[in-house]
Amino acid sequence: MNPFDYERAADAAGAVTTVTDRPDAVFLAGGTNLVDHLKLGVAEPDLVVDINRLELTEVEALDDGGLRIGAMVRNSDAAADPRIRRDYLMLSRALLSGASGQLRNAATMGGNLLQRTRCVYFQDTTTPCNKREPGSGCSAIGGYTRYHAILGASADCVATHPSDMAVALAALDATVVVLGATGERRTPVTELHRLPGDRPEQDTVLEHGELITALESLPRGPAPRRTGRSATAPPTPSLSSPSRPESTSTPQGERRSSVKPRSPSAESHTNPGVHAPPRRCCVARNRPPRRSWQQPTPSSRPPNPSRATASRSR
Amino acid sequence: MGHSLHLTVDGQEHTLVVDSRTTLLDALRDRLGVMSAKKGCDHGQCGACTVLVDGRRLNSCLALALTHDGAEVTTAGGLAPEGELSTLHRAFLAHDAFQCGYCTPGQVCSAAGMLAEAADNAPSVVTEDLEGPVELSEEEIRERMSGNLCRCGAYVNIVAAVGRAAEESR
């Protein structure tokens, strides 16, 4: 890890000014991605501005019935917030489907949007990567591309963004509140991330020194409130695969499939993995909860193939 | 460049000067000699370094120590003050929930944090009804403990131990 200066920000405006004035300064929020990149040599800032003490930790109702979520609200706290669980079910599910309990306790809402790709070449400083080192080339093209882009890629980069949460926020028409040296602005989540084009090093439309301070969501109607789940199984390090509608929760709490009934013939021509019931929920619904600690019989179940593999995305 | 850092670790207060690059894990082990938190992958993937920071489970390898200046840190050792084993420790022993034991302090801290989260009714991705009460089924425990790897593969017994501890602490 290269040496860097460290400053603890007292307020958001001060943090923005400090980072704006230093070309190689970065903000540090939960650190689950940045600290890893400091270790790997992927990020080499000369100043780290720690924003963990900023008062951006509130989830509050807006006058229009929407919700404002502070950028420093932890992913686990957002997923557990009663209003988000009730009115933005999809956001809660998306947050819970990423990373681990420990990581979600640290990771923030702003940081989740600004986490970087899990492309193995981006994270390996011994290989060329246009996103990490502009002009050095793309090792993924012609290389390992299991988690890479099908749509929106360019000749310079085929990396994807790893956030499940961003997908949910896009579907919810959420807005990102950004503070910069010249004041505050708002941008739809769908316009925050850039396609790689010929400048893959630039993940987002944010200028250097701009800070995400909050997310704002439009008011939600009573129904439908859709949840999404990655269509690929088993869970993989890169959870940026397309999500699909899973179920609709009615105001009365009943559940029904939001996928229209399909004829067997139509079903047989599609990928069963896409239309099958969600893997883990299916298992949970079809058998009584297992409690091995109550019946200490030898289990025939194989050890849990761990869901944690290289650099979990959120 | 040195920065002053104040930590309370397992009830004991410490003030030290650290380099800005020091992680919380390295501060615990290399500077304070607290060896309960283990270094496994050092990239937030294995959970061996899990400690409770102000009561919440975190990967101490991915936290800069300076971020947690003033925090109260509890390791698996701190959960057994003066050798008095907690419900969780006893459940791990009773269910033979480890082989080599290297991941165990992280497992114990993670389980302690997880039980507190469940008691607060925090959902997981396998929770059927996000608005209903959380019931710690085996499926739930597996999901909630998925941030802790055990290379000996003691998962079956770890789940049983955590389930027993959850019932006893209810």
Short mmCIF file of C-alpha atoms in Angstrom, two decimals:
data_model
loop_
_atom_site.label_atom_id
_atom_site.label_comp_id
_atom_site.label_asym_id
_atom_site.label_seq_id
_atom_site.Cartn_x
_atom_site.Cartn_y
_atom_site.Cartn_z
CA MET A 1 0.00 0.00 0.00
CA ASN A 2 1.42 3.38 -0.96
CA PRO A 3 1.61 6.03 1.77
CA PHE A 4 -1.22 8.57 1.84
CA ASP A 5 -2.31 11.50 3.96
CA TYR A 6 -5.46 11.03 6.01
CA GLU A 7 -8.07 13.60 6.94
CA ARG A 8 -11.35 13.16 8.78
CA ALA A 9 -14.02 15.35 7.20
CA ALA A 10 -16.12 17.44 9.58
CA ASP A 11 -18.74 18.47 7.04
CA ALA A 12 -19.71 17.58 3.48
CA ALA A 13 -18.83 20.96 1.95
CA GLY A 14 -15.38 20.86 3.53
CA ALA A 15 -14.80 17.34 2.25
CA VAL A 16 -15.77 18.41 -1.27
CA THR A 17 -13.41 21.40 -1.17
CA THR A 18 -10.52 19.28 0.13
CA VAL A 19 -10.89 16.58 -2.53
CA THR A 20 -11.56 19.06 -5.34
CA ASP A 21 -8.29 20.84 -4.55
CA ARG A 22 -6.18 17.66 -4.66
CA PRO A 23 -6.24 15.77 -8.00
CA ASP A 24 -5.22 12.48 -6.36
CA ALA A 25 -7.48 12.70 -3.31
CA VAL A 26 -10.36 10.28 -2.71
CA PHE A 27 -13.33 10.02 -0.37
CA LEU A 28 -13.40 7.05 2.00
CA ALA A 29 -16.84 5.78 3.10
CA GLY A 30 -17.39 2.16 4.17
CA GLY A 31 -14.06 1.17 2.65
CA THR A 32 -15.13 -2.34 1.61
CA ASN A 33 -14.01 -1.66 -1.97
CA LEU A 34 -11.49 1.19 -1.59
CA VAL A 35 -9.40 -0.34 1.21
CA ASP A 36 -9.16 -3.53 -0.82
CA HIS A 37 -8.02 -1.49 -3.83
CA LEU A 38 -5.43 0.32 -1.70
CA LYS A 39 -4.00 -3.07 -0.77
CA LEU A 40 -4.06 -4.34 -4.36
CA GLY A 41 -2.49 -1.18 -5.77
CA VAL A 42 -5.56 -0.55 -7.92
CA ALA A 43 -6.07 2.79 -6.15
CA GLU A 44 -3.09 4.98 -5.25
CA PRO A 45 -4.42 8.22 -3.78
CA ASP A 46 -2.14 10.71 -2.03
CA LEU A 47 -4.93 11.82 0.30
CA VAL A 48 -7.81 9.87 1.81
CA VAL A 49 -10.68 12.03 3.10
CA ASP A 50 -12.68 9.94 5.57
CA ILE A 51 -16.37 10.89 5.40
CA ASN A 52 -17.59 8.34 7.94
CA ARG A 53 -18.48 11.00 10.53
CA LEU A 54 -20.66 13.05 8.17
CA GLU A 55 -24.29 13.39 9.21
CA LEU A 56 -25.66 11.77 6.08
CA THR A 57 -27.18 8.83 7.92
CA GLU A 58 -30.92 9.61 7.93
CA VAL A 59 -33.76 7.93 6.07
CA GLU A 60 -36.48 10.55 5.91
CA ALA A 61 -39.86 11.04 4.25
CA LEU A 62 -40.10 13.71 1.57
CA ASP A 63 -43.09 16.05 1.24
CA ASP A 64 -44.10 14.39 -2.05
CA GLY A 65 -44.40 11.01 -0.31
CA GLY A 66 -41.01 9.78 -1.51
CA LEU A 67 -38.01 8.90 0.58
CA ARG A 68 -34.59 10.47 1.00
CA ILE A 69 -31.82 8.08 2.00
CA GLY A 70 -28.58 9.63 3.25
CA ALA A 71 -25.48 8.54 1.35
CA MET A 72 -23.83 7.27 4.54
CA VAL A 73 -26.72 5.00 5.54
CA ARG A 74 -25.21 1.52 5.72
CA ASN A 75 -26.53 -1.07 3.29
CA SER A 76 -27.77 -3.28 6.13
CA ASP A 77 -29.61 -0.39 7.80
CA ALA A 78 -31.29 0.62 4.55
CA ALA A 79 -32.37 -2.97 3.87
CA ALA A 80 -33.85 -3.22 7.39
CA ASP A 81 -35.54 0.20 7.41
CA PRO A 82 -39.29 -0.36 7.95
CA ARG A 83 -40.32 2.12 5.23
CA ILE A 84 -37.97 0.62 2.67
CA ARG A 85 -39.12 -2.91 3.54
CA ARG A 86 -42.74 -1.84 3.15
CA ASP A 87 -42.68 0.51 0.15
CA TYR A 88 -39.48 -0.33 -1.71
CA LEU A 89 -39.32 -4.10 -1.27
CA MET A 90 -37.16 -4.45 -4.37
CA LEU A 91 -34.49 -2.15 -2.94
CA SER A 92 -34.38 -4.11 0.30
CA ARG A 93 -34.10 -7.43 -1.56
CA ALA A 94 -31.44 -6.08 -3.91
CA LEU A 95 -29.31 -4.88 -0.98
CA LEU A 96 -29.67 -8.17 0.86
CA SER A 97 -28.74 -10.20 -2.21
CA GLY A 98 -25.24 -8.70 -2.32
CA ALA A 99 -22.10 -9.31 -0.27
CA SER A 100 -22.23 -10.58 3.33
CA GLY A 101 -23.67 -9.40 6.64
CA GLN A 102 -20.33 -7.93 7.70
CA LEU A 103 -19.79 -6.11 4.41
CA ARG A 104 -23.35 -4.73 4.35
CA ASN A 105 -22.80 -3.34 7.88
CA ALA A 106 -19.89 -1.29 6.53
CA ALA A 107 -20.89 -0.52 2.95
CA THR A 108 -22.81 2.71 2.37
CA MET A 109 -25.49 3.70 -0.13
CA GLY A 110 -23.23 6.21 -1.87
CA GLY A 111 -20.30 3.81 -1.88
CA ASN A 112 -22.43 1.02 -3.30
CA LEU A 113 -23.15 3.16 -6.37
CA LEU A 114 -19.48 4.07 -6.71
CA GLN A 115 -17.97 0.61 -6.21
CA ARG A 116 -15.84 -0.46 -9.12
CA THR A 117 -16.02 -3.38 -11.50
CA ARG A 118 -15.11 -6.89 -10.38
CA CYS A 119 -13.38 -7.61 -13.70
CA VAL A 120 -10.47 -9.82 -12.66
CA TYR A 121 -8.06 -7.91 -14.88
CA PHE A 122 -9.05 -4.56 -13.39
CA GLN A 123 -8.13 -5.94 -9.97
CA ASP A 124 -4.86 -7.51 -11.14
CA THR A 125 -2.22 -4.81 -11.58
CA THR A 126 0.07 -7.20 -13.48
CA THR A 127 -2.30 -7.22 -16.47
CA PRO A 128 -3.24 -4.44 -18.93
CA CYS A 129 -6.57 -2.75 -18.23
CA ASN A 130 -7.90 0.40 -19.86
CA LYS A 131 -10.15 1.16 -16.91
CA ARG A 132 -7.28 1.05 -14.41
CA GLU A 133 -4.55 2.34 -16.70
CA PRO A 134 -5.95 4.18 -19.74
CA GLY A 135 -4.32 3.13 -23.00
CA SER A 136 -2.79 -0.08 -21.65
CA GLY A 137 -5.29 -2.36 -23.41
CA CYS A 138 -8.10 -4.69 -22.37
CA SER A 139 -7.13 -8.13 -21.12
CA ALA A 140 -10.73 -9.28 -20.85
CA ILE A 141 -11.34 -9.10 -24.59
CA GLY A 142 -10.22 -12.54 -25.64
CA GLY A 143 -9.76 -13.50 -21.98
CA TYR A 144 -11.98 -14.53 -19.09
CA THR A 145 -15.34 -12.86 -19.60
CA ARG A 146 -17.79 -14.85 -17.51
CA TYR A 147 -19.00 -11.69 -15.73
CA HIS A 148 -18.66 -9.23 -18.54
CA ALA A 149 -20.89 -7.11 -20.73
CA ILE A 150 -23.04 -8.36 -23.59
CA LEU A 151 -24.64 -4.97 -24.21
CA GLY A 152 -23.02 -1.56 -23.97
CA ALA A 153 -19.43 -2.76 -24.22
CA SER A 154 -16.79 -1.04 -26.33
CA ALA A 155 -13.58 -2.04 -28.10
CA ASP A 156 -11.70 -0.67 -25.07
CA CYS A 157 -13.61 -2.25 -22.20
CA VAL A 158 -16.21 -4.97 -21.54
CA ALA A 159 -16.46 -4.55 -17.76
CA THR A 160 -19.81 -4.40 -15.99
CA HIS A 161 -20.89 -2.50 -12.89
CA PRO A 162 -21.36 -4.91 -9.97
CA SER A 163 -24.11 -3.20 -7.97
CA ASP A 164 -27.44 -5.01 -7.53
CA MET A 165 -28.68 -1.99 -5.63
CA ALA A 166 -28.12 0.30 -8.63
CA VAL A 167 -30.41 -1.90 -10.74
CA ALA A 168 -33.19 -1.62 -8.16
CA LEU A 169 -32.71 2.14 -7.83
CA ALA A 170 -32.87 2.52 -11.60
CA ALA A 171 -36.15 0.60 -11.69
CA LEU A 172 -37.47 2.82 -8.90
CA ASP A 173 -36.59 6.00 -10.85
CA ALA A 174 -34.38 7.14 -7.98
CA THR A 175 -32.34 10.32 -8.11
CA VAL A 176 -28.81 10.89 -6.86
CA VAL A 177 -28.14 14.10 -4.95
CA VAL A 178 -24.61 15.34 -5.64
CA LEU A 179 -22.65 18.08 -3.87
CA GLY A 180 -19.86 19.76 -5.81
CA ALA A 181 -17.64 22.80 -5.43
CA THR A 182 -20.26 24.94 -7.16
CA GLY A 183 -23.28 23.62 -5.28
CA GLU A 184 -25.82 20.81 -5.31
CA ARG A 185 -27.26 19.04 -8.34
CA ARG A 186 -29.47 16.04 -8.98
CA THR A 187 -29.12 13.32 -11.57
CA PRO A 188 -31.27 10.23 -12.22
CA VAL A 189 -29.55 7.00 -11.17
CA THR A 190 -29.91 5.81 -14.76
CA GLU A 191 -27.66 8.67 -15.90
CA LEU A 192 -25.04 8.31 -13.17
CA HIS A 193 -23.03 5.49 -14.73
CA ARG A 194 -21.36 5.88 -18.12
CA LEU A 195 -20.93 3.23 -20.75
CA PRO A 196 -17.21 2.55 -21.18
CA GLY A 197 -16.85 3.94 -24.72
CA ASP A 198 -13.31 5.18 -25.27
CA ARG A 199 -12.97 6.43 -21.68
CA PRO A 200 -13.55 3.34 -19.53
CA GLU A 201 -11.55 4.87 -16.66
CA GLN A 202 -14.49 7.21 -16.08
CA ASP A 203 -17.18 5.08 -14.36
CA THR A 204 -19.69 7.86 -13.74
CA VAL A 205 -20.64 11.38 -14.79
CA LEU A 206 -19.37 12.76 -11.47
CA GLU A 207 -16.55 15.31 -11.61
CA HIS A 208 -13.52 14.89 -9.37
CA GLY A 209 -14.47 16.13 -5.90
CA GLU A 210 -18.22 15.71 -6.32
CA LEU A 211 -19.81 13.81 -3.44
CA ILE A 212 -23.05 11.83 -3.41
CA THR A 213 -24.94 13.05 -0.34
CA ALA A 214 -28.28 11.27 -0.73
CA LEU A 215 -30.60 9.16 -2.83
CA GLU A 216 -34.16 10.25 -3.43
CA SER A 217 -36.96 8.01 -4.58
CA LEU A 218 -40.23 8.91 -6.21
CA PRO A 219 -43.41 8.22 -4.27
CA ARG A 220 -44.58 4.65 -4.61
CA GLY A 221 -48.10 3.54 -5.42
CA PRO A 222 -49.67 0.75 -3.37
CA ALA A 223 -48.84 -1.96 -5.95
CA PRO A 224 -47.05 -3.56 -7.63
CA ARG A 225 -43.98 -3.72 -5.49
CA ARG A 226 -41.69 -6.02 -7.32
CA THR A 227 -38.70 -7.85 -6.06
CA GLY A 228 -35.87 -8.94 -8.24
CA ARG A 229 -33.36 -11.72 -8.14
CA SER A 230 -30.37 -12.39 -10.32
CA ALA A 231 -31.34 -14.88 -12.98
CA THR A 232 -28.11 -16.79 -12.83
CA ALA A 233 -27.46 -19.56 -10.35
CA PRO A 234 -25.48 -20.34 -8.34
CA PRO A 235 -24.63 -16.93 -6.90
CA THR A 236 -21.37 -15.70 -8.30
CA PRO A 237 -18.82 -13.05 -7.44
CA SER A 238 -20.23 -10.74 -10.05
CA LEU A 239 -23.92 -10.29 -9.37
CA SER A 240 -24.40 -7.85 -12.17
CA SER A 241 -26.43 -10.30 -14.20
CA PRO A 242 -29.89 -9.27 -15.35
CA SER A 243 -32.59 -9.32 -12.71
CA ARG A 244 -36.17 -10.31 -13.34
CA PRO A 245 -39.54 -9.80 -11.65
CA GLU A 246 -40.10 -12.48 -9.04
CA SER A 247 -43.25 -11.88 -7.11
CA THR A 248 -45.68 -9.15 -6.34
CA SER A 249 -46.68 -8.36 -2.83
CA THR A 250 -50.18 -6.99 -2.49
CA PRO A 251 -51.04 -4.46 0.20
CA GLN A 252 -52.71 -7.31 2.10
CA GLY A 253 -49.44 -9.17 2.08
CA GLU A 254 -50.55 -11.97 -0.25
CA ARG A 255 -48.01 -13.21 -2.71
CA ARG A 256 -48.53 -14.23 -6.24
CA SER A 257 -46.30 -14.72 -9.20
CA SER A 258 -45.89 -11.66 -11.35
CA VAL A 259 -44.77 -13.81 -14.25
CA LYS A 260 -47.79 -14.51 -16.42
CA PRO A 261 -48.77 -18.16 -16.73
CA ARG A 262 -47.07 -19.67 -19.70
CA SER A 263 -48.12 -22.62 -21.75
CA PRO A 264 -45.97 -25.74 -21.32
CA SER A 265 -44.94 -25.50 -24.96
CA ALA A 266 -43.82 -21.92 -24.55
CA GLU A 267 -41.98 -22.83 -21.38
CA SER A 268 -40.17 -25.72 -23.01
CA HIS A 269 -38.55 -23.38 -25.48
CA THR A 270 -37.12 -21.09 -22.88
CA ASN A 271 -34.23 -21.38 -20.53
CA PRO A 272 -35.65 -23.18 -17.48
CA GLY A 273 -33.27 -21.27 -15.27
CA VAL A 274 -34.96 -18.00 -16.13
CA HIS A 275 -38.52 -19.02 -15.39
CA ALA A 276 -38.04 -21.55 -12.64
CA PRO A 277 -39.03 -20.38 -9.14
CA PRO A 278 -36.21 -18.72 -7.27
CA ARG A 279 -33.83 -21.42 -6.15
CA ARG A 280 -33.47 -20.77 -2.47
CA CYS A 281 -37.04 -19.62 -1.82
CA CYS A 282 -38.30 -22.68 -3.63
CA VAL A 283 -36.35 -24.90 -1.29
CA ALA A 284 -37.58 -23.00 1.73
CA ARG A 285 -41.22 -23.24 0.66
CA ASN A 286 -41.25 -26.92 -0.16
CA ARG A 287 -40.02 -28.34 3.08
CA PRO A 288 -40.33 -27.55 6.76
CA PRO A 289 -37.52 -25.49 8.24
CA ARG A 290 -34.55 -27.69 9.11
CA ARG A 291 -33.28 -27.52 12.64
CA SER A 292 -30.35 -29.87 12.92
CA TRP A 293 -29.57 -28.68 16.42
CA GLN A 294 -32.85 -30.15 17.64
CA GLN A 295 -32.44 -33.53 15.97
CA PRO A 296 -28.74 -34.38 16.09
CA THR A 297 -28.86 -37.05 13.42
CA PRO A 298 -25.95 -37.19 10.98
CA SER A 299 -26.77 -34.94 8.08
CA SER A 300 -26.38 -36.25 4.58
CA ARG A 301 -26.19 -32.71 3.36
CA PRO A 302 -22.82 -31.78 1.91
CA PRO A 303 -20.94 -28.85 3.40
CA ASN A 304 -22.26 -25.52 2.32
CA PRO A 305 -20.50 -24.50 -0.87
CA SER A 306 -19.74 -21.04 0.31
CA ARG A 307 -21.33 -18.13 -1.46
CA ALA A 308 -18.31 -16.00 -0.78
CA THR A 309 -15.79 -16.03 -3.55
CA ALA A 310 -13.44 -13.47 -4.93
CA SER A 311 -14.45 -9.92 -4.09
CA ARG A 312 -18.15 -10.00 -3.53
CA SER A 313 -20.11 -7.29 -5.17
CA ARG A 314 -22.91 -5.51 -3.48
CA MET B 1 2.67 9.94 8.94
CA GLY B 2 1.57 9.06 12.46
CA HIS B 3 -1.94 9.66 13.73
CA SER B 4 -3.24 9.27 17.26
CA LEU B 5 -5.75 6.45 17.72
CA HIS B 6 -7.87 5.60 20.73
CA LEU B 7 -9.57 2.20 20.94
CA THR B 8 -11.31 0.22 23.64
CA VAL B 9 -10.60 -3.43 22.91
CA ASP B 10 -12.37 -6.11 24.95
CA GLY B 11 -12.90 -3.59 27.71
CA GLN B 12 -9.34 -2.29 27.80
CA GLU B 13 -8.49 1.21 26.65
CA HIS B 14 -5.55 1.87 24.36
CA THR B 15 -4.02 5.01 22.89
CA LEU B 16 -1.43 4.58 20.17
CA VAL B 17 0.05 6.28 17.13
CA VAL B 18 -0.54 4.52 13.81
CA ASP B 19 0.37 5.00 10.17
CA SER B 20 -2.65 6.04 8.07
CA ARG B 21 -2.45 2.70 6.19
CA THR B 22 -2.97 0.55 9.29
CA THR B 23 -6.10 -1.56 9.15
CA LEU B 24 -8.12 -2.22 12.27
CA LEU B 25 -7.03 -5.87 12.07
CA ASP B 26 -3.34 -4.98 11.94
CA ALA B 27 -3.76 -2.50 14.79
CA LEU B 28 -5.33 -5.25 16.91
CA ARG B 29 -2.82 -7.95 16.13
CA ASP B 30 0.47 -6.19 15.42
CA ARG B 31 0.17 -3.18 17.69
CA LEU B 32 -2.00 -4.33 20.57
CA GLY B 33 -1.19 -8.04 20.59
CA VAL B 34 -4.87 -9.01 20.44
CA MET B 35 -4.63 -12.27 18.51
CA SER B 36 -8.27 -13.33 18.73
CA ALA B 37 -9.08 -11.65 15.40
CA LYS B 38 -7.45 -13.71 12.64
CA LYS B 39 -6.01 -12.70 9.29
CA GLY B 40 -7.28 -15.04 6.60
CA CYS B 41 -7.67 -13.62 3.10
CA ASP B 42 -7.11 -9.95 4.11
CA HIS B 43 -9.64 -8.94 1.42
CA GLY B 44 -13.00 -9.20 3.17
CA GLN B 45 -13.93 -12.53 1.68
CA CYS B 46 -13.34 -15.08 4.45
CA GLY B 47 -14.62 -13.39 7.61
CA ALA B 48 -11.81 -14.70 9.86
CA CYS B 49 -11.10 -11.10 10.95
CA THR B 50 -14.70 -10.41 12.02
CA VAL B 51 -14.97 -8.33 15.19
CA LEU B 52 -17.78 -6.35 16.77
CA VAL B 53 -17.29 -2.59 16.43
CA ASP B 54 -19.70 -0.73 18.70
CA GLY B 55 -21.75 -3.94 18.67
CA ARG B 56 -21.87 -4.48 14.90
CA ARG B 57 -19.98 -7.19 13.07
CA LEU B 58 -17.40 -5.90 10.60
CA ASN B 59 -14.47 -7.25 8.60
CA SER B 60 -11.59 -5.60 10.46
CA CYS B 61 -9.24 -6.22 7.50
CA LEU B 62 -11.20 -3.79 5.30
CA ALA B 63 -11.43 -0.99 7.87
CA LEU B 64 -8.75 1.62 8.33
CA ALA B 65 -8.04 1.81 12.05
CA LEU B 66 -8.33 5.60 11.98
CA THR B 67 -11.91 5.38 10.73
CA HIS B 68 -12.81 3.73 14.03
CA ASP B 69 -10.95 6.11 16.33
CA GLY B 70 -12.80 6.09 19.65
CA ALA B 71 -14.69 2.86 18.93
CA GLU B 72 -15.35 -0.04 21.24
CA VAL B 73 -14.05 -3.24 19.66
CA THR B 74 -15.03 -6.69 20.91
CA THR B 75 -13.27 -9.86 19.74
CA ALA B 76 -14.27 -13.46 20.39
CA GLY B 77 -11.90 -13.31 23.35
CA GLY B 78 -13.78 -10.33 24.72
CA LEU B 79 -17.03 -12.29 24.50
CA ALA B 80 -15.54 -14.64 27.10
CA PRO B 81 -14.32 -12.21 29.79
CA GLU B 82 -11.90 -13.84 32.22
CA GLY B 83 -12.38 -17.16 30.51
CA GLU B 84 -16.11 -17.29 31.26
CA LEU B 85 -17.52 -18.87 28.08
CA SER B 86 -20.59 -17.35 26.49
CA THR B 87 -23.62 -19.28 25.28
CA LEU B 88 -22.13 -19.15 21.79
CA HIS B 89 -18.74 -20.48 22.83
CA ARG B 90 -20.39 -23.34 24.72
CA ALA B 91 -22.62 -24.17 21.75
CA PHE B 92 -19.57 -24.31 19.44
CA LEU B 93 -17.92 -26.75 21.87
CA ALA B 94 -21.05 -28.85 22.37
CA HIS B 95 -21.65 -29.21 18.63
CA ASP B 96 -18.00 -29.71 17.69
CA ALA B 97 -18.37 -26.73 15.36
CA PHE B 98 -14.72 -26.52 14.26
CA GLN B 99 -11.73 -28.57 13.32
CA CYS B 100 -8.56 -26.48 13.08
CA GLY B 101 -10.25 -23.53 14.78
CA TYR B 102 -8.63 -20.75 12.78
CA CYS B 103 -11.92 -19.35 11.52
CA THR B 104 -13.70 -19.89 14.86
CA PRO B 105 -13.13 -16.48 16.51
CA GLY B 106 -14.53 -14.84 13.38
CA GLN B 107 -17.42 -17.29 13.30
CA VAL B 108 -18.22 -16.57 16.95
CA CYS B 109 -18.13 -12.79 16.49
CA SER B 110 -20.16 -13.03 13.31
CA ALA B 111 -22.73 -15.23 15.06
CA ALA B 112 -22.93 -12.80 17.98
CA GLY B 113 -23.51 -9.89 15.60
CA MET B 114 -25.95 -11.92 13.54
CA LEU B 115 -28.03 -12.94 16.57
CA ALA B 116 -28.29 -9.28 17.57
CA GLU B 117 -29.38 -8.37 14.03
CA ALA B 118 -32.03 -11.10 14.07
CA ALA B 119 -33.21 -9.94 17.49
CA ASP B 120 -33.66 -6.49 15.93
CA ASN B 121 -35.76 -8.18 13.25
CA ALA B 122 -33.33 -7.34 10.44
CA PRO B 123 -34.23 -9.36 7.32
CA SER B 124 -31.98 -11.48 5.13
CA VAL B 125 -32.37 -12.32 1.46
CA VAL B 126 -34.05 -15.64 2.33
CA THR B 127 -36.58 -14.02 4.67
CA GLU B 128 -39.93 -14.77 3.05
CA ASP B 129 -41.94 -11.91 4.49
CA LEU B 130 -39.83 -8.80 4.85
CA GLU B 131 -42.38 -7.25 7.16
CA GLY B 132 -42.90 -10.28 9.38
CA PRO B 133 -40.90 -11.43 12.39
CA VAL B 134 -37.53 -13.09 11.74
CA GLU B 135 -37.43 -16.80 12.54
CA LEU B 136 -33.91 -18.25 12.53
CA SER B 137 -34.38 -21.39 10.47
CA GLU B 138 -31.37 -23.36 9.29
CA GLU B 139 -31.74 -21.68 5.90
CA GLU B 140 -31.61 -18.26 7.57
CA ILE B 141 -28.54 -19.16 9.62
CA ARG B 142 -26.71 -20.45 6.55
CA GLU B 143 -27.45 -17.25 4.65
CA ARG B 144 -26.62 -14.92 7.54
CA MET B 145 -23.34 -16.71 8.30
CA SER B 146 -22.30 -16.86 4.63
CA GLY B 147 -19.64 -14.19 5.16
CA ASN B 148 -17.54 -16.64 7.18
CA LEU B 149 -15.65 -19.40 5.44
CA CYS B 150 -14.45 -22.59 7.11
CA ARG B 151 -11.88 -24.46 5.07
CA CYS B 152 -12.26 -27.53 7.26
CA GLY B 153 -15.89 -27.63 6.14
CA ALA B 154 -17.42 -27.66 9.61
CA TYR B 155 -20.48 -25.82 8.33
CA VAL B 156 -23.05 -28.41 9.36
CA ASN B 157 -21.99 -28.21 12.98
CA ILE B 158 -21.50 -24.45 12.90
CA VAL B 159 -25.11 -24.03 11.79
CA ALA B 160 -26.24 -26.37 14.54
CA ALA B 161 -24.20 -24.51 17.15
CA VAL B 162 -25.53 -21.12 16.11
CA GLY B 163 -29.07 -22.50 16.06
CA ARG B 164 -28.69 -23.83 19.58
CA ALA B 165 -27.23 -20.55 20.81
CA ALA B 166 -30.11 -18.67 19.17
CA GLU B 167 -32.63 -20.83 21.01
CA GLU B 168 -30.84 -20.53 24.33
CA SER B 169 -30.47 -16.78 24.11
CA ARG B 170 -34.09 -16.25 23.17
#
